[in-house]
XYZ file of C-alpha atoms in Angstrom:
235
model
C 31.452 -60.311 44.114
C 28.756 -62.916 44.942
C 30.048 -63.318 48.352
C 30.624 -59.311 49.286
C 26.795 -59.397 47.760
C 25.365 -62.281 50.477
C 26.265 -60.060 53.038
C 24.078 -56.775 51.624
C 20.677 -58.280 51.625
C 19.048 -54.759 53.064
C 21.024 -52.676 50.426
C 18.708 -50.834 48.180
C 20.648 -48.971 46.111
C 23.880 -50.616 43.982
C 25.806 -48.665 41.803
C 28.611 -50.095 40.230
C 31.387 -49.962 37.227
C 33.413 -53.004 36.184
C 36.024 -52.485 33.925
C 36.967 -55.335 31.486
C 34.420 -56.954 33.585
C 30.794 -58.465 32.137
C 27.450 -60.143 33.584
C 24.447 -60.729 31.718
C 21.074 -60.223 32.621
C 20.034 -63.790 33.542
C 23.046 -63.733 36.217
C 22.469 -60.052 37.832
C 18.557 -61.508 38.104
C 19.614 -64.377 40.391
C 21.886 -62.541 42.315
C 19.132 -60.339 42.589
C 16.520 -62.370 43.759
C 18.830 -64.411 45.498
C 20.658 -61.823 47.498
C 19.325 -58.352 46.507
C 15.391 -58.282 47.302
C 15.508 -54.848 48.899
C 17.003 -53.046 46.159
C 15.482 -50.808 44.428
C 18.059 -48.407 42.119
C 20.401 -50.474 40.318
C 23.137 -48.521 38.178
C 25.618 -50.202 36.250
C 28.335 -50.216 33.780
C 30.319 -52.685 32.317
C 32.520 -54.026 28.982
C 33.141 -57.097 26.655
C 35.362 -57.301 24.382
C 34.230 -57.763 20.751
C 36.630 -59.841 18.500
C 36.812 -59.734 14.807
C 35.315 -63.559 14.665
C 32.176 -61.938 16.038
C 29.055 -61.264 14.480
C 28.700 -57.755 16.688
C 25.083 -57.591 15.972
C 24.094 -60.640 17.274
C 26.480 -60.772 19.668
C 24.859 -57.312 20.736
C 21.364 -58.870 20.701
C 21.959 -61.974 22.679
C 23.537 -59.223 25.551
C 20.628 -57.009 25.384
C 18.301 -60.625 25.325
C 19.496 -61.452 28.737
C 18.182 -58.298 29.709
C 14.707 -58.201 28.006
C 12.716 -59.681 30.034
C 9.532 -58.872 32.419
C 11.868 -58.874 35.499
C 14.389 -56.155 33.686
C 11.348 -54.166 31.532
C 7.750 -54.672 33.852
C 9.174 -55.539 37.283
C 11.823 -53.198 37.828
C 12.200 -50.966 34.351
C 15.463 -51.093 34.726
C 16.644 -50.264 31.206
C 19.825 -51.300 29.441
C 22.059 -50.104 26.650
C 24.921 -50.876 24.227
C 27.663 -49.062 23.088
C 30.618 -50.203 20.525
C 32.177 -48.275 17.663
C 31.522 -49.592 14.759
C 34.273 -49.260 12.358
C 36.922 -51.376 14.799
C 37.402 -55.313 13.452
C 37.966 -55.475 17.219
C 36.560 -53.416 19.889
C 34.916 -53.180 23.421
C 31.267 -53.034 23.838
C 29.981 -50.429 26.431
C 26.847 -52.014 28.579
C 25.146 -49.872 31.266
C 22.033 -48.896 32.933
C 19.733 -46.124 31.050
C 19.216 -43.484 31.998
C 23.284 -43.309 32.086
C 24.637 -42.980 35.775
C 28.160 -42.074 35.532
C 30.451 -38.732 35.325
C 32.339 -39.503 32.140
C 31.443 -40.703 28.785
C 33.926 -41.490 25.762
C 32.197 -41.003 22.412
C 34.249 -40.916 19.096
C 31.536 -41.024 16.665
C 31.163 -43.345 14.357
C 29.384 -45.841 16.778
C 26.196 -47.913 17.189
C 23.812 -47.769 20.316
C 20.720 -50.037 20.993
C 18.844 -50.700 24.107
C 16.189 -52.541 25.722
C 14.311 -48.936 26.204
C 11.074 -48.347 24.257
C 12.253 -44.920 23.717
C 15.455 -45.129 22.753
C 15.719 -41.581 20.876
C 16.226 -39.946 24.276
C 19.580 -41.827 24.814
C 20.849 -41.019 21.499
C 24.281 -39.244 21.841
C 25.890 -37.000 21.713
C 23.607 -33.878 21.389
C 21.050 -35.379 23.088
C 22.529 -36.634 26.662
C 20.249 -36.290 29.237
C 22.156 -37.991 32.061
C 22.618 -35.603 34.742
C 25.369 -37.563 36.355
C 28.096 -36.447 33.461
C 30.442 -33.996 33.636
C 33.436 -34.909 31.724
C 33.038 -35.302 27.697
C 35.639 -36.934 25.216
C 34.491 -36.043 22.046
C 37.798 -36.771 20.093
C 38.774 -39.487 17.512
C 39.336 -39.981 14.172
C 38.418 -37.935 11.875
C 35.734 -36.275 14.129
C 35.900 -32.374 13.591
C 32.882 -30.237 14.665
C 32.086 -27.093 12.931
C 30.363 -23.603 14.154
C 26.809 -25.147 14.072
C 27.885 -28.538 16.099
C 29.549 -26.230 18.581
C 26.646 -24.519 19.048
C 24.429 -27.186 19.725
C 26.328 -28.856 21.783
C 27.444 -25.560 24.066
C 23.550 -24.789 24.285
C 22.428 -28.656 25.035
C 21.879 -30.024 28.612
C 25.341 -32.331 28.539
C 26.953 -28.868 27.487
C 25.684 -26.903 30.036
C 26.471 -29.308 32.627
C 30.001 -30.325 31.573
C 32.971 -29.634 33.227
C 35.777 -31.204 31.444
C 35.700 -31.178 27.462
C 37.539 -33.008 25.092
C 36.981 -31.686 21.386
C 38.319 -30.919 17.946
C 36.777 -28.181 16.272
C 36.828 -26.910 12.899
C 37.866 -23.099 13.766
C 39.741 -20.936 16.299
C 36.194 -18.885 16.749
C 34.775 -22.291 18.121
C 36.874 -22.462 20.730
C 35.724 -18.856 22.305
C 31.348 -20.027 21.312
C 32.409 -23.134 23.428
C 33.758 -20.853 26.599
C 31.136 -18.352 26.922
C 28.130 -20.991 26.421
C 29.626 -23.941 28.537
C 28.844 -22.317 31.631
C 30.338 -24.991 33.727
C 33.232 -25.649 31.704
C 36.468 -25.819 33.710
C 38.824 -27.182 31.459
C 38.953 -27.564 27.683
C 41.261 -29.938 25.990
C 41.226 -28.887 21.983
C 42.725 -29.457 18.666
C 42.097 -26.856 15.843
C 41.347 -28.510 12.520
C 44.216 -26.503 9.785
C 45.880 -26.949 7.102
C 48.849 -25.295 7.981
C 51.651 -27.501 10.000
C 49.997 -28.297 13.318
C 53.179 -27.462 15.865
C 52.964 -23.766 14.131
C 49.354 -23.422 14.205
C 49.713 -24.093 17.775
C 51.997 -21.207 18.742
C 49.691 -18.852 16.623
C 46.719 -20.415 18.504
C 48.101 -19.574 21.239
C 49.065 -16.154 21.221
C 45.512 -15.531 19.584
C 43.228 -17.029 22.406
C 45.244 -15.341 24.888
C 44.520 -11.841 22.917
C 40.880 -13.270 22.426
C 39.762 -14.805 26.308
C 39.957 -13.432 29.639
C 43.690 -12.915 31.845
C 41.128 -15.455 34.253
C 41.932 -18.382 31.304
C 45.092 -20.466 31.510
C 46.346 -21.833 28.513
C 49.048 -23.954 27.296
C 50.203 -26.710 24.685
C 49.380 -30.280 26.286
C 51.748 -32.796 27.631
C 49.917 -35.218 27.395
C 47.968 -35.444 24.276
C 50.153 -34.436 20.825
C 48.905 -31.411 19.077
C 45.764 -30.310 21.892
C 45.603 -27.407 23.676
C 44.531 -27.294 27.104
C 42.303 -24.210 28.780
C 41.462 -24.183 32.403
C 38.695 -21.572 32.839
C 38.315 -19.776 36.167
């Protein structure tokens, strides 16, 4: 990367994602000043993994250190934040540029964010996404079941008007229909409907009521790819 970067030195806007891939602060400053000194939007977003030998909260600090500094904060205000779920004994640690750049985010709840921006409560997530870059929302994981109220507030927020592509498990079949006619952009929702009764017959009934319940302009069937979701493609 150092080399493709000698040859950009008039490039004044970078925007980048690395996968599996992770430099810290005091490197991206002297490839900046270095080879970068036109630029002037930098978006980024990158991962480390997190082992179980870690401390994650200083590990998390001494990333976020590399980037606290009057180059990052006065200079450019480029801000920075962290991401990692915080229930894992091993995990990956999300690291990006505020405010957040990119069209999908994965958010499972139970997870810890902390940034190098003064005010951080705008970032907080998930209700409160204000990056106007994402369109595609995985809401899914463990244990994560939103109810009428949740729905609501999400399908009313900015990240839920804006959102194209869903991912969500909800607490009641009515959800699924508050989610449609609030998500205005929605194109395609990928669901699970929290029951008691067995799932693969829930399903089928699930079925046959949101096809009596939405539009002949809805598609729906039982996903391939992910067990016991249903998938909705709204035209």
């Amino acid at each position: 990367m150092k080399n493709l970067l000698q040859t950009t030195s008039n490039l004044e806007k970078l925007k980048i994602e690395m996968e599996s891939t992770y430099i810290d602060g005091y490197q991206w400053k002297t490839i900046i000043e270095n080879y970068l000194l036109n630029l002037i939007i930098f978006q980024f977003k990158m991962s480390t993994p997190l082992s179980n030998q870690d401390n994650k909260e200083d590990k998390i600090d001494e990333i976020l250190n590399s980037f606290y500094s009057q180059f990052w904060i006065e200079k450019h205000q480029w801000f920075i934040q962290c991401y990692w779920i915080t229930a894992d004994t091993s995990s990956i640690v999300y690291v990006y540029t505020l405010p957040y750049a990119f069209q999908d985010f994965f958010y499972i709840g139970n997870v810890r964010l902390k940034s190098t921006c003064p005010n951080n409560n705008q970032y907080e997530f998930p209700f409160n996404i204000k990056h106007s870059s994402i369109r595609q929302l995985d809401l899914q994981g463990p244990n994560i079941i939103y109810n009428q109220q949740q729905c609501l507030k999400l399908s009313h927020s900015l990240i839920g008007q804006q959102c194209k592509v869903l991912f969500i498990t909800v607490k009641q079949r009515t959800d699924i229909i508050d989610l449609i006619n609030n998500m205005k952009n929605l194109h395609a929702l990928i669901v699970q409907c929290n029951k008691t009764i067995p799932m693969q017959k829930e399903n089928e009934n699930l079925l046959d009521w949101l096809q009596q319940h939405l539009p002949i302009t809805c598609l729906i069937s039982n996903s391939i790819e992910i067990s016991n979701n249903i998938c909705l493609w709204i035209r």
